[in-house]
PDB file of C-alpha atoms in Angstrom:
ATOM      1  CA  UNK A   1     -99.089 -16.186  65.526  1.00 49.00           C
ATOM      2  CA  UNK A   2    -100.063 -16.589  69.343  1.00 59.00           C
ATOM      3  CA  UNK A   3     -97.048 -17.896  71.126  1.00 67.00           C
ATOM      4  CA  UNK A   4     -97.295 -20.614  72.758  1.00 82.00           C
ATOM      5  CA  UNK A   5     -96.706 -21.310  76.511  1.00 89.00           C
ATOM      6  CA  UNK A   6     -95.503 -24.396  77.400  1.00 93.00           C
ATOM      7  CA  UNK A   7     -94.773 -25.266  81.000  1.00 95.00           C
ATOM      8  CA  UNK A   8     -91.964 -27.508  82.165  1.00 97.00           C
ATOM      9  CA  UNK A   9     -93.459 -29.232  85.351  1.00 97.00           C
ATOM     10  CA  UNK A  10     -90.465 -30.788  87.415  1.00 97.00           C
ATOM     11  CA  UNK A  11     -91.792 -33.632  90.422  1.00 97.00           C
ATOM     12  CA  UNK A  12     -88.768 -32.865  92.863  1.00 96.00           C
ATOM     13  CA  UNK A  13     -88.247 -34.564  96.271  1.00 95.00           C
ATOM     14  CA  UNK A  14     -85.002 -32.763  98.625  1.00 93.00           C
ATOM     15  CA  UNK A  15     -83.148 -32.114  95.378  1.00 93.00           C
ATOM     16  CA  UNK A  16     -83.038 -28.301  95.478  1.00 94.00           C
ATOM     17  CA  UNK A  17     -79.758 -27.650  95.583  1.00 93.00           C
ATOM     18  CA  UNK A  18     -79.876 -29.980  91.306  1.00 94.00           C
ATOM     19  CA  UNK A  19     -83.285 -28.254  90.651  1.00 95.00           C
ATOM     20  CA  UNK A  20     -81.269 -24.625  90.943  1.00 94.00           C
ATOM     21  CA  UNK A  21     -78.645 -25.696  88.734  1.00 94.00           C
ATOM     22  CA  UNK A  22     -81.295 -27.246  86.665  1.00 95.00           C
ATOM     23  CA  UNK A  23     -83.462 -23.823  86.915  1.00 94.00           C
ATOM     24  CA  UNK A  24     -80.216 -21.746  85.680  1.00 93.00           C
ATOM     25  CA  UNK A  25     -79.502 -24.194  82.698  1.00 93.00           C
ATOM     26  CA  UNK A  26     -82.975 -24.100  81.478  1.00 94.00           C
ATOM     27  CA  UNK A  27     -82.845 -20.120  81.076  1.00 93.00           C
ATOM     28  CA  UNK A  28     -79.657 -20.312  79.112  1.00 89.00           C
ATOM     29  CA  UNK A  29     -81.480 -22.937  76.455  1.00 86.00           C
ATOM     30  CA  UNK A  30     -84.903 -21.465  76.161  1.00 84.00           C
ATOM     31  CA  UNK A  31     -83.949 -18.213  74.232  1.00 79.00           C
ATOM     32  CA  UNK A  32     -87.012 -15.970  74.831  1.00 73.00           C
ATOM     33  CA  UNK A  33     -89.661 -18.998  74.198  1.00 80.00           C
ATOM     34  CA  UNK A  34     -92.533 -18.157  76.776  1.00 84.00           C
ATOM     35  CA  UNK A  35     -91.424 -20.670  79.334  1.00 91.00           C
ATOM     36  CA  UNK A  36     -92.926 -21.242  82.491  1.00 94.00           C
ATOM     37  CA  UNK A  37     -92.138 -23.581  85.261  1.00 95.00           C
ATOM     38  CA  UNK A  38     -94.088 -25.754  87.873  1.00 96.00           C
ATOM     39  CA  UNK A  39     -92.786 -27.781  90.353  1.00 96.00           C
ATOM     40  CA  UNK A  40     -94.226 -30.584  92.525  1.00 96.00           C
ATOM     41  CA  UNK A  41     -92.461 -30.601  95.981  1.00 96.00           C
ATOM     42  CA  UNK A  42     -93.435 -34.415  96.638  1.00 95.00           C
ATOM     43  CA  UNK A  43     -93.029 -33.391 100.714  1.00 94.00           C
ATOM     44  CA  UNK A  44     -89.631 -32.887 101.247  1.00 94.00           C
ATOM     45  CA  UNK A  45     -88.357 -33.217 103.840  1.00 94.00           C
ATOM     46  CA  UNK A  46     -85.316 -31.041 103.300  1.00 91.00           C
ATOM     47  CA  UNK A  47     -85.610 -27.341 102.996  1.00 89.00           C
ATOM     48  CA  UNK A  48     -84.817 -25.391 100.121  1.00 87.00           C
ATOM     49  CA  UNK A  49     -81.891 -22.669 101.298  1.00 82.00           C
ATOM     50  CA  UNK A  50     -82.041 -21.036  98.141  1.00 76.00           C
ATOM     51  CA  UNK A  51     -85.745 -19.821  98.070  1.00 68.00           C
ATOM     52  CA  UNK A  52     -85.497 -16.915  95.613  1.00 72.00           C
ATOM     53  CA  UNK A  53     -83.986 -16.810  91.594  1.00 76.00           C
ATOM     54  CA  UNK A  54     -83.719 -14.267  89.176  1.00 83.00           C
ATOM     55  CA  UNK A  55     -83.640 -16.046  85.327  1.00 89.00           C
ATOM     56  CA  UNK A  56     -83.780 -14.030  81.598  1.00 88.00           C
ATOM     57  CA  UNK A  57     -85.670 -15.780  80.159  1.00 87.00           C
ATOM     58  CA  UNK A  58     -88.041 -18.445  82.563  1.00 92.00           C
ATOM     59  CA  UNK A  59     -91.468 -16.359  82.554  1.00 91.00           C
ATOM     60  CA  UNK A  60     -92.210 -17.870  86.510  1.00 91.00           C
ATOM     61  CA  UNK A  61     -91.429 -20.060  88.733  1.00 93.00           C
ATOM     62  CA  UNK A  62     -94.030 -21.874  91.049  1.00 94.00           C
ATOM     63  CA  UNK A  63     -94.039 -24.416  93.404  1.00 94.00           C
ATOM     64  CA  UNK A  64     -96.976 -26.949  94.961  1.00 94.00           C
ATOM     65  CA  UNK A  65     -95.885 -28.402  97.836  1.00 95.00           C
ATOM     66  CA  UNK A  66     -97.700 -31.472  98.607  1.00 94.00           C
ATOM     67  CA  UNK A  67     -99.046 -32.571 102.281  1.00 93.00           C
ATOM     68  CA  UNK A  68     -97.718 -36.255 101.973  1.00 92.00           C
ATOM     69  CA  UNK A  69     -95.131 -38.032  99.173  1.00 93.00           C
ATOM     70  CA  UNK A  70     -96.899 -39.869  96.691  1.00 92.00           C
ATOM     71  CA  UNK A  71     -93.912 -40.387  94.508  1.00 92.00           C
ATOM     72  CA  UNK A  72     -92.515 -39.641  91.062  1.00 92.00           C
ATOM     73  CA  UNK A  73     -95.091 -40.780  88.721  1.00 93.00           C
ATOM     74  CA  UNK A  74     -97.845 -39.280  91.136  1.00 93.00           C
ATOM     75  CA  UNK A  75     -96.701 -35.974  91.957  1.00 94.00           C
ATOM     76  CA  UNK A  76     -96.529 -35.809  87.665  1.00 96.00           C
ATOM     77  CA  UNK A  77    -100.149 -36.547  87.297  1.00 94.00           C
ATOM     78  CA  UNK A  78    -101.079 -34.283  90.469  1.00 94.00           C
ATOM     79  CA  UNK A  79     -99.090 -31.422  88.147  1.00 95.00           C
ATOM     80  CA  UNK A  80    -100.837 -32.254  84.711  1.00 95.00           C
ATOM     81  CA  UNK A  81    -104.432 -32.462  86.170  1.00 94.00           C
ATOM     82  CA  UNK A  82    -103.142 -28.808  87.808  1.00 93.00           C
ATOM     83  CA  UNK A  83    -102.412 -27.144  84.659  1.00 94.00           C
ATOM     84  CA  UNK A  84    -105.581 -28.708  82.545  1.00 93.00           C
ATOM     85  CA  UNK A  85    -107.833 -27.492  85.042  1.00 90.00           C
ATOM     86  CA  UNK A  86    -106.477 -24.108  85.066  1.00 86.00           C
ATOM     87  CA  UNK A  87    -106.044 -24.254  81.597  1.00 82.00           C
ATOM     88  CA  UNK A  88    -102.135 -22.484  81.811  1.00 79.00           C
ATOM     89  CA  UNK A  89    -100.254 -24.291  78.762  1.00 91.00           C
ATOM     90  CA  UNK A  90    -100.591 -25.101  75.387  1.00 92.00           C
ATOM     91  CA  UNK A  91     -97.542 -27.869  75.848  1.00 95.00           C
ATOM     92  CA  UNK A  92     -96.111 -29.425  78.652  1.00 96.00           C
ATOM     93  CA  UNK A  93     -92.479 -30.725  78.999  1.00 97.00           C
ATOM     94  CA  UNK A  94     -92.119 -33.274  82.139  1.00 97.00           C
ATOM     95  CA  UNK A  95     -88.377 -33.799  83.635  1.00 97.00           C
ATOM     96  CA  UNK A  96     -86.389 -34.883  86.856  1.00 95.00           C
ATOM     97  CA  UNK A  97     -84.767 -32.020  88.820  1.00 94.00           C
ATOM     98  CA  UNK A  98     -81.408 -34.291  89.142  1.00 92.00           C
ATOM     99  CA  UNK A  99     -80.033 -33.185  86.197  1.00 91.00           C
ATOM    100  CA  UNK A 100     -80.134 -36.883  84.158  1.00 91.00           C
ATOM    101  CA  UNK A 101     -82.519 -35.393  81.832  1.00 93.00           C
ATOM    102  CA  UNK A 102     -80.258 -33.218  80.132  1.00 93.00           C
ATOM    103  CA  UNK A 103     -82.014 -29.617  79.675  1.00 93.00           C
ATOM    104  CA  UNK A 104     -80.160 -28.927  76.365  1.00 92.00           C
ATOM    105  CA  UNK A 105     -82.895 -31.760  74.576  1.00 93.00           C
ATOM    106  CA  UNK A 106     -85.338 -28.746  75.491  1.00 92.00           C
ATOM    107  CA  UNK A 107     -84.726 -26.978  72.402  1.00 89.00           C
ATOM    108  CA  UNK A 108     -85.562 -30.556  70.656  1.00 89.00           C
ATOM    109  CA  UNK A 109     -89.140 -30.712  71.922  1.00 92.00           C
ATOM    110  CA  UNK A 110     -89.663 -26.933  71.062  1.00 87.00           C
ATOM    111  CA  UNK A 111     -88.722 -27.861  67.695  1.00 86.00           C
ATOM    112  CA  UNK A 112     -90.588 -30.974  67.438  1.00 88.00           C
ATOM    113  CA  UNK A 113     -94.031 -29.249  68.266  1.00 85.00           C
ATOM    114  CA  UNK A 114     -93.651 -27.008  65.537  1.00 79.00           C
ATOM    115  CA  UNK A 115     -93.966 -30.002  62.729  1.00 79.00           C
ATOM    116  CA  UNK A 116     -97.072 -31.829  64.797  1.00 78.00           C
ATOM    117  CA  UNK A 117     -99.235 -29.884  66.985  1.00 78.00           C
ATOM    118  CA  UNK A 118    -101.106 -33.282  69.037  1.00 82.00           C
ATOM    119  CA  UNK A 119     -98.496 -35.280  69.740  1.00 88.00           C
ATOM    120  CA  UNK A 120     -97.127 -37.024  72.716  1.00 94.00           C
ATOM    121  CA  UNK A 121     -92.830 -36.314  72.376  1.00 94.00           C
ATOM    122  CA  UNK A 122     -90.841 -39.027  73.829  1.00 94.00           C
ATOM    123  CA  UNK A 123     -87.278 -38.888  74.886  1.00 92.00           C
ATOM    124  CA  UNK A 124     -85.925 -42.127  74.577  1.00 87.00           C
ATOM    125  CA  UNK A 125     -82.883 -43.109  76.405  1.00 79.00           C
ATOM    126  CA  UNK A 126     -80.150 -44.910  74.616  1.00 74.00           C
ATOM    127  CA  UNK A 127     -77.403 -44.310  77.469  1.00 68.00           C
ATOM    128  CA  UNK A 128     -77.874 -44.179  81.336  1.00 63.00           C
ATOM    129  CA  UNK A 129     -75.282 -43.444  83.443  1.00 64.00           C
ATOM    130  CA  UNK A 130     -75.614 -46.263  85.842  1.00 67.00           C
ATOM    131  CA  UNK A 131     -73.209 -49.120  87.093  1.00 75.00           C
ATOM    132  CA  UNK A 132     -73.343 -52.364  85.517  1.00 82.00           C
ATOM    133  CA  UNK A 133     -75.549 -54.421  87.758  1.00 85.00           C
ATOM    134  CA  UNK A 134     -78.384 -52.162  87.339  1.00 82.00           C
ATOM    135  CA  UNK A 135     -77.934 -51.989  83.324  1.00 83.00           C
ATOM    136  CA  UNK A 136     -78.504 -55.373  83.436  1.00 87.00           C
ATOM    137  CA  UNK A 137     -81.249 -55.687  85.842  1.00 88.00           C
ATOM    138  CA  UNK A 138     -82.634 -52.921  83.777  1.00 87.00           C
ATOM    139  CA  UNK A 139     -82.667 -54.728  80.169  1.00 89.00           C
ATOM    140  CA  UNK A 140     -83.726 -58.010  82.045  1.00 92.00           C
ATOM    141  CA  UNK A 141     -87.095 -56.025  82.919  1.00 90.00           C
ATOM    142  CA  UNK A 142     -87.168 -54.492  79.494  1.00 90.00           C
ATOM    143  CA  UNK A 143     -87.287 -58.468  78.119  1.00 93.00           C
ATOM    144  CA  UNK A 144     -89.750 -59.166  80.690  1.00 91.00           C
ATOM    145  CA  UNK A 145     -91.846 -56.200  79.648  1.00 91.00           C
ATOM    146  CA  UNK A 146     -91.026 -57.056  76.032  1.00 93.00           C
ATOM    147  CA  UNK A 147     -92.134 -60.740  76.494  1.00 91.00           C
ATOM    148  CA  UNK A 148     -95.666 -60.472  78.218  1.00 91.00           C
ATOM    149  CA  UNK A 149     -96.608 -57.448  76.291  1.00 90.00           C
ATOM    150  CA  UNK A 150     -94.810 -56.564  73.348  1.00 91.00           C
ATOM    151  CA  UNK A 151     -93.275 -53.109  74.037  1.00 90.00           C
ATOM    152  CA  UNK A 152     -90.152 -52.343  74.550  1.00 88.00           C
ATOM    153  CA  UNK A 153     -90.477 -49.414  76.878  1.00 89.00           C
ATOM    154  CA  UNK A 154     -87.256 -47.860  77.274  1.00 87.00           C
ATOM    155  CA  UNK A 155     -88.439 -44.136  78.310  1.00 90.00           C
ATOM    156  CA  UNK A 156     -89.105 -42.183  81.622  1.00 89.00           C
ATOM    157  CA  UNK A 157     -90.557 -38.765  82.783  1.00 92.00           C
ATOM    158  CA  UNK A 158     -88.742 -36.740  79.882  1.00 95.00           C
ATOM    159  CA  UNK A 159     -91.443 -36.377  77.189  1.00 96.00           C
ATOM    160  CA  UNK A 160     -93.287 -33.593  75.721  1.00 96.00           C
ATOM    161  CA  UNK A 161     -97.437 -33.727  75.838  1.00 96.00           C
ATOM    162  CA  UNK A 162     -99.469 -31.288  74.253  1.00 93.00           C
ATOM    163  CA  UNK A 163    -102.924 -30.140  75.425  1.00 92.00           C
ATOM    164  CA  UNK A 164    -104.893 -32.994  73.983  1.00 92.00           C
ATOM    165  CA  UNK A 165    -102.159 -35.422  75.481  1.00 94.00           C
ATOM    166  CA  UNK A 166    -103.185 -34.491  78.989  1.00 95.00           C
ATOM    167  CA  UNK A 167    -106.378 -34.492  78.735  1.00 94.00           C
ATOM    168  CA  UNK A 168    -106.622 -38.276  76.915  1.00 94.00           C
ATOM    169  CA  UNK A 169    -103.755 -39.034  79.588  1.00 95.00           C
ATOM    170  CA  UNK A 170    -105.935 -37.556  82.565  1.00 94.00           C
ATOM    171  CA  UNK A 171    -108.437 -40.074  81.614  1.00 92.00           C
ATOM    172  CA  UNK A 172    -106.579 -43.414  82.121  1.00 92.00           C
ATOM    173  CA  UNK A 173    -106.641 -44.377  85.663  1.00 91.00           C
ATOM    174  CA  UNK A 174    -103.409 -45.933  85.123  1.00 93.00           C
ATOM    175  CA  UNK A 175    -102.068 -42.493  85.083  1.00 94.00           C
ATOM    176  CA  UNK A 176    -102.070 -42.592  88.933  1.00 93.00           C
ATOM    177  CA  UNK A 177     -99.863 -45.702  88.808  1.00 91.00           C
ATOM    178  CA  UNK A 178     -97.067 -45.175  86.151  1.00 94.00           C
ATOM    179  CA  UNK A 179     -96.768 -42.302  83.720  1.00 95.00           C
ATOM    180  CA  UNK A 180     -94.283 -43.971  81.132  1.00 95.00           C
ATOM    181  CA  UNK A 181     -96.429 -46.827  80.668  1.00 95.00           C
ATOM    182  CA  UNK A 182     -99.978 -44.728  80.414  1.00 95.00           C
ATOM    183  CA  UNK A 183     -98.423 -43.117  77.402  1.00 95.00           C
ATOM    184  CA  UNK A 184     -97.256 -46.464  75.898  1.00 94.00           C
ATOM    185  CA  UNK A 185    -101.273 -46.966  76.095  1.00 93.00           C
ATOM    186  CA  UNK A 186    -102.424 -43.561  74.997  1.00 90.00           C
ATOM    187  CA  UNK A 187    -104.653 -43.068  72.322  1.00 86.00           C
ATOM    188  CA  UNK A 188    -102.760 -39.734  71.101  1.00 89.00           C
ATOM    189  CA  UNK A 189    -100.036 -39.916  68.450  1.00 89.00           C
ATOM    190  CA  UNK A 190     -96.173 -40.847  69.963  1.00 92.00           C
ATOM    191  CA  UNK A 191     -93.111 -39.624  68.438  1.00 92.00           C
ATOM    192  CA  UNK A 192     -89.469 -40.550  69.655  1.00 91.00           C
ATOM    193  CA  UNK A 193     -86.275 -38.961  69.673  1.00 90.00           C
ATOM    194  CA  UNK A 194     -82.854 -40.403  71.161  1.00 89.00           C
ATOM    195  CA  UNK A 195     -81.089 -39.048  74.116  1.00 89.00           C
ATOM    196  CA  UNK A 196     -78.476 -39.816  76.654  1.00 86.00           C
ATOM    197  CA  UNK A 197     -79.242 -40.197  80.054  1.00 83.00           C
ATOM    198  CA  UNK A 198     -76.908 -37.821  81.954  1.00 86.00           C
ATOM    199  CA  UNK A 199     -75.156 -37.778  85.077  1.00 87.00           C
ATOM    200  CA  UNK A 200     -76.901 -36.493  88.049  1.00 89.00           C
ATOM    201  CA  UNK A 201     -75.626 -33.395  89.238  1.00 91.00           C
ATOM    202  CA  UNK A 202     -75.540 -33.770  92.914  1.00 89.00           C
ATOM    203  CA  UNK A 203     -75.373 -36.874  95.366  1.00 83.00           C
ATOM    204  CA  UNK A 204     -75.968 -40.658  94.736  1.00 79.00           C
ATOM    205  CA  UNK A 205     -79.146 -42.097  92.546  1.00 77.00           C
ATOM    206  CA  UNK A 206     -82.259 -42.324  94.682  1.00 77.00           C
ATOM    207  CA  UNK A 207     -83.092 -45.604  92.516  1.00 79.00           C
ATOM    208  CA  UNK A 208     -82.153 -48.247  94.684  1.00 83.00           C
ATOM    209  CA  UNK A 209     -82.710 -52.152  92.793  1.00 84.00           C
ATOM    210  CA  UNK A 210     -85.439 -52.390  95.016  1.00 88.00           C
ATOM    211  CA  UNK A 211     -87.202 -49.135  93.596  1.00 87.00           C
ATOM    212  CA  UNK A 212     -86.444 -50.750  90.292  1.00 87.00           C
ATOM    213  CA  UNK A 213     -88.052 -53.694  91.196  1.00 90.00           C
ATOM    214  CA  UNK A 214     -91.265 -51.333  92.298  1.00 91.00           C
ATOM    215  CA  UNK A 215     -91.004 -49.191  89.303  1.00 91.00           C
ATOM    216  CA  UNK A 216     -91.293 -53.013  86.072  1.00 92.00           C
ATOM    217  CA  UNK A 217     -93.991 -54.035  88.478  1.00 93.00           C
ATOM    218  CA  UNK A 218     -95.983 -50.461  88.370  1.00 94.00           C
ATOM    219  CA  UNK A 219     -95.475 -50.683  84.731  1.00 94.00           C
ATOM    220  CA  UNK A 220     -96.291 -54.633  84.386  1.00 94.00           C
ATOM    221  CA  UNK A 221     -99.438 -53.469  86.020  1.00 94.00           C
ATOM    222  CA  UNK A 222    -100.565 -51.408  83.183  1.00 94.00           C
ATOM    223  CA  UNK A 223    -100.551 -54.078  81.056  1.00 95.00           C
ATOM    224  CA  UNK A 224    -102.150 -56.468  83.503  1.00 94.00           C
ATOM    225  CA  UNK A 225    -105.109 -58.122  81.276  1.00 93.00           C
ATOM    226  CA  UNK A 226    -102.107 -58.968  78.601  1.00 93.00           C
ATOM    227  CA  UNK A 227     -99.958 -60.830  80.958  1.00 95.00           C
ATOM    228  CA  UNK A 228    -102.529 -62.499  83.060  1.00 95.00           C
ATOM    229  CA  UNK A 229    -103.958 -64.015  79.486  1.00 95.00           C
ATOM    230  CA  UNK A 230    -100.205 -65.248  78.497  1.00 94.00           C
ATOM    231  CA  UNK A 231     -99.874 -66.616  82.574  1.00 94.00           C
ATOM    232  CA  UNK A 232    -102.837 -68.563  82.172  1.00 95.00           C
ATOM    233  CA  UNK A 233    -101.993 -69.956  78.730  1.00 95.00           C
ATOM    234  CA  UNK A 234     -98.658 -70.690  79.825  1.00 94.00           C
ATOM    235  CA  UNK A 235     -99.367 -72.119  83.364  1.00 94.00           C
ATOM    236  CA  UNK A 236    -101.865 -74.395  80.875  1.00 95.00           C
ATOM    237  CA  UNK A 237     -99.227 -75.534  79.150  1.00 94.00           C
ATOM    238  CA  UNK A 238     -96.998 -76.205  81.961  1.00 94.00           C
ATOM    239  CA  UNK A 239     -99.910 -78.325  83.566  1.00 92.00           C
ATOM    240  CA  UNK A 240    -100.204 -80.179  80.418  1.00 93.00           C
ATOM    241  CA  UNK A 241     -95.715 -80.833  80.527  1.00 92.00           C
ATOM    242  CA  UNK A 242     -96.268 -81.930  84.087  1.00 91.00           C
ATOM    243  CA  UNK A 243     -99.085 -84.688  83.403  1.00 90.00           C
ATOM    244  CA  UNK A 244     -96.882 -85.855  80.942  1.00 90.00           C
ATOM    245  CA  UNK A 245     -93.808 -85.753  83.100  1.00 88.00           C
ATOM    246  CA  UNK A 246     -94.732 -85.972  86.357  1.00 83.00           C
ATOM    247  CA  UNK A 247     -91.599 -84.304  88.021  1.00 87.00           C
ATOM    248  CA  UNK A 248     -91.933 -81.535  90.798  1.00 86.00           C
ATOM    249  CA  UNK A 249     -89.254 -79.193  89.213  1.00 90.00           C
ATOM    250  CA  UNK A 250     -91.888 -78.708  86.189  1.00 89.00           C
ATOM    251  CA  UNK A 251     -94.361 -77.126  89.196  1.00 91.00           C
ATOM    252  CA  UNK A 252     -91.593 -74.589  89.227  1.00 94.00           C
ATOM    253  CA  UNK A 253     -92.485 -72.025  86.589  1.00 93.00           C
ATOM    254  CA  UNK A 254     -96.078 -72.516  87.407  1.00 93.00           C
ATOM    255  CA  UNK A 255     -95.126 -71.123  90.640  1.00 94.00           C
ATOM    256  CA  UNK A 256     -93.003 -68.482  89.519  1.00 94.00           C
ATOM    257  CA  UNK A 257     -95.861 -67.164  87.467  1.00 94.00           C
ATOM    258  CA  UNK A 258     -98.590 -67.047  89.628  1.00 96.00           C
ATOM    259  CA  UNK A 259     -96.523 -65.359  92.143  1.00 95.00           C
ATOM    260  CA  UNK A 260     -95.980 -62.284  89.355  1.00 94.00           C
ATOM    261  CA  UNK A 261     -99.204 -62.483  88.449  1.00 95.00           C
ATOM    262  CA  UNK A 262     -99.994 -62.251  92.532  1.00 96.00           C
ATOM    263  CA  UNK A 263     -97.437 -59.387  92.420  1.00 95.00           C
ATOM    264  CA  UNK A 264     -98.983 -57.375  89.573  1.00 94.00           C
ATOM    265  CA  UNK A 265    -102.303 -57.535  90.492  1.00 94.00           C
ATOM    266  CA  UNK A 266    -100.921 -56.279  94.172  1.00 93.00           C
ATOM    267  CA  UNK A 267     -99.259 -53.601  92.125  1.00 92.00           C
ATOM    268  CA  UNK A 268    -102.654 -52.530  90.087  1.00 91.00           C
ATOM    269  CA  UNK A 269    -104.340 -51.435  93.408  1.00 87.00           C
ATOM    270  CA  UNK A 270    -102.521 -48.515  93.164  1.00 82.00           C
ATOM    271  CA  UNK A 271    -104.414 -47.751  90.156  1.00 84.00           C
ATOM    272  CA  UNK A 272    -107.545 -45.402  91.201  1.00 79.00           C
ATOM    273  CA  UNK A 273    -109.794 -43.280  88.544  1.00 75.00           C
ATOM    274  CA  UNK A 274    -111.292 -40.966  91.282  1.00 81.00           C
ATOM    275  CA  UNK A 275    -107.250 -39.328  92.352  1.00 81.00           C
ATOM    276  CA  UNK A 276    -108.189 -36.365  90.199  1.00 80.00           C
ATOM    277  CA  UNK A 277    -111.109 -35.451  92.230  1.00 80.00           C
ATOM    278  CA  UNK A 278    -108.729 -35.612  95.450  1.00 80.00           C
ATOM    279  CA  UNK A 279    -105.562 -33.419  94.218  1.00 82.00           C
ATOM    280  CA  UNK A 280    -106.698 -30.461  96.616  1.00 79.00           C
ATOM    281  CA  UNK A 281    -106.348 -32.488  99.712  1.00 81.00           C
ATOM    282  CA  UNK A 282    -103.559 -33.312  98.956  1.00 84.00           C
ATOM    283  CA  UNK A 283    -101.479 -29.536  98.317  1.00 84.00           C
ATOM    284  CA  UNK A 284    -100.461 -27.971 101.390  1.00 77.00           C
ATOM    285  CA  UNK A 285     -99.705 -24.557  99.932  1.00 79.00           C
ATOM    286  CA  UNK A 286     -98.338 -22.550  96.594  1.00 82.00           C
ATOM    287  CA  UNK A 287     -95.221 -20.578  96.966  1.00 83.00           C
ATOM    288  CA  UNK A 288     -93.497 -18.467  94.147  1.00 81.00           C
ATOM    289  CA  UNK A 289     -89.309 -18.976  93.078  1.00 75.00           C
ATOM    290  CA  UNK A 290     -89.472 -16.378  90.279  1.00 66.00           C
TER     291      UNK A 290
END
């Protein structure tokens, strides 16, 4: 049997100093698997001090640095739409460089792919290692989510996508605006395992509340056609209260909803099915780590 190569692709912004540590704990899980890694350099603006690696097992290491930061979920698709075109995995494992997705769950998705070839692998996270504030802003915009459009999306950037994964995900323009939430709507087969969110290894979270806040509308925005169907039914029905009533405090969830709706629809802009066609202008150069 042909082994397979599967490439871990790693969006990384000034965290070099994790993504070696990362690097080192990847080649002690692998165990001669023909791993190869890619990372998206989302513009730092930090150098990396420690430009050169030696590893086992890691086949190479290869970075694109991009010419301007386009964030997390971008600098993901800007790496899948890399390797489909160049046609340079059979599987593709996406992770932070902080160290929260723990490498060890590596060995997981390598064993997962050997009991369904065209599957989408999903690491879902049933601790995070965050204060208590943010937990609960966190599950308030997993109700919200849960409310308006029925999924309770409690995953990130750690997943597992095989060949025919990219390509269906490569076609969703939605893609460009949040990668959890395109493979809540993909069209290939999803299958979840548990997994604790880990401490970073280095320096504070770079997910500030407001981030947050950016991240449940980019997702919100996926499902826009959903939630501005329940808005309008429920802004009906609020109308309809308000006739009956007549009291100004009923105009208050009216107003609350058209202002998410406002927000989401502000949010789906980002959304743009002609990025893939752009990805060129927007690498600055290729260097090699290993």
């Amino acid at each position: 049997m042909k082994a397979r190569k599967i490439y871990v692709l790693i969006p990384l912004y000034n965290d070099w100093l994790s993504l070696s540590k990362l690097l080192r704990a990847i080649d002690k899980m692998i165990k001669k698997n023909n791993i190869n890694i890619l990372i998206i350099n989302d513009c730092s603006t930090e150098k990396n001090k420690n430009s050169k690696h030696q590893f086992k097992d890691i086949k190479s290491v290869k970075v694109i640095n991009l010419k301007r930061n386009l964030g997390h979920d971008r600098a993901i698709a800007v790496g899948l739409n890399i390797l489909y075109k160049k046609k340079l995995f059979d599987y593709v494992i996406t992770m932070d460089s902080d160290g929260e997705d723990n490498p060890k769950y590596i060995k997981s998705f390598i064993e997962k792919i050997n009991e369904d070839k065209n599957v989408i692998i999903v690491a879902k996270r049933n601790t995070r290692s965050v204060n208590l504030v943010f937990s609960i802003l966190y599950f308030l915009h997993l109700v919200i989510l849960f409310i308006f459009v029925g999924k309770w999306i409690n995953f990130g950037g750690y997943n597992c996508l095989s060949k025919l994964a990219v390509k269906n995900l490569l076609k969703e323009k939605t893609l460009w605006g949040n990668y959890p939430a395109t493979i809540a709507i993909s069209k290939t087969k999803i299958k979840f395992f548990n997994t604790h969110r880990s401490k970073r290894y280095y320096g504070p979270s770079q997910m500030t509340y407001f981030k947050l806040f950016l991240h449940s509308l980019s997702i919100l925005a996926v499902f826009k056609k959903k939630i501005f169907y329940k808005v309008a039914v429920l802004i009906s029905v609020n109308f309809l209260i308000i006739l009956l009533y007549n009291n100004l405090i009923l105009y208050i969830p009216a107003i609350v909803l058209l202002i998410l709706a406002l927000l989401i629809l502000i949010m789906s802009v980002r959304e743009n099915i002609s990025w893939r066609h752009q990805v060129t202008k927007n690498i600055f150069s290729v260097s090699k780590l290993f």
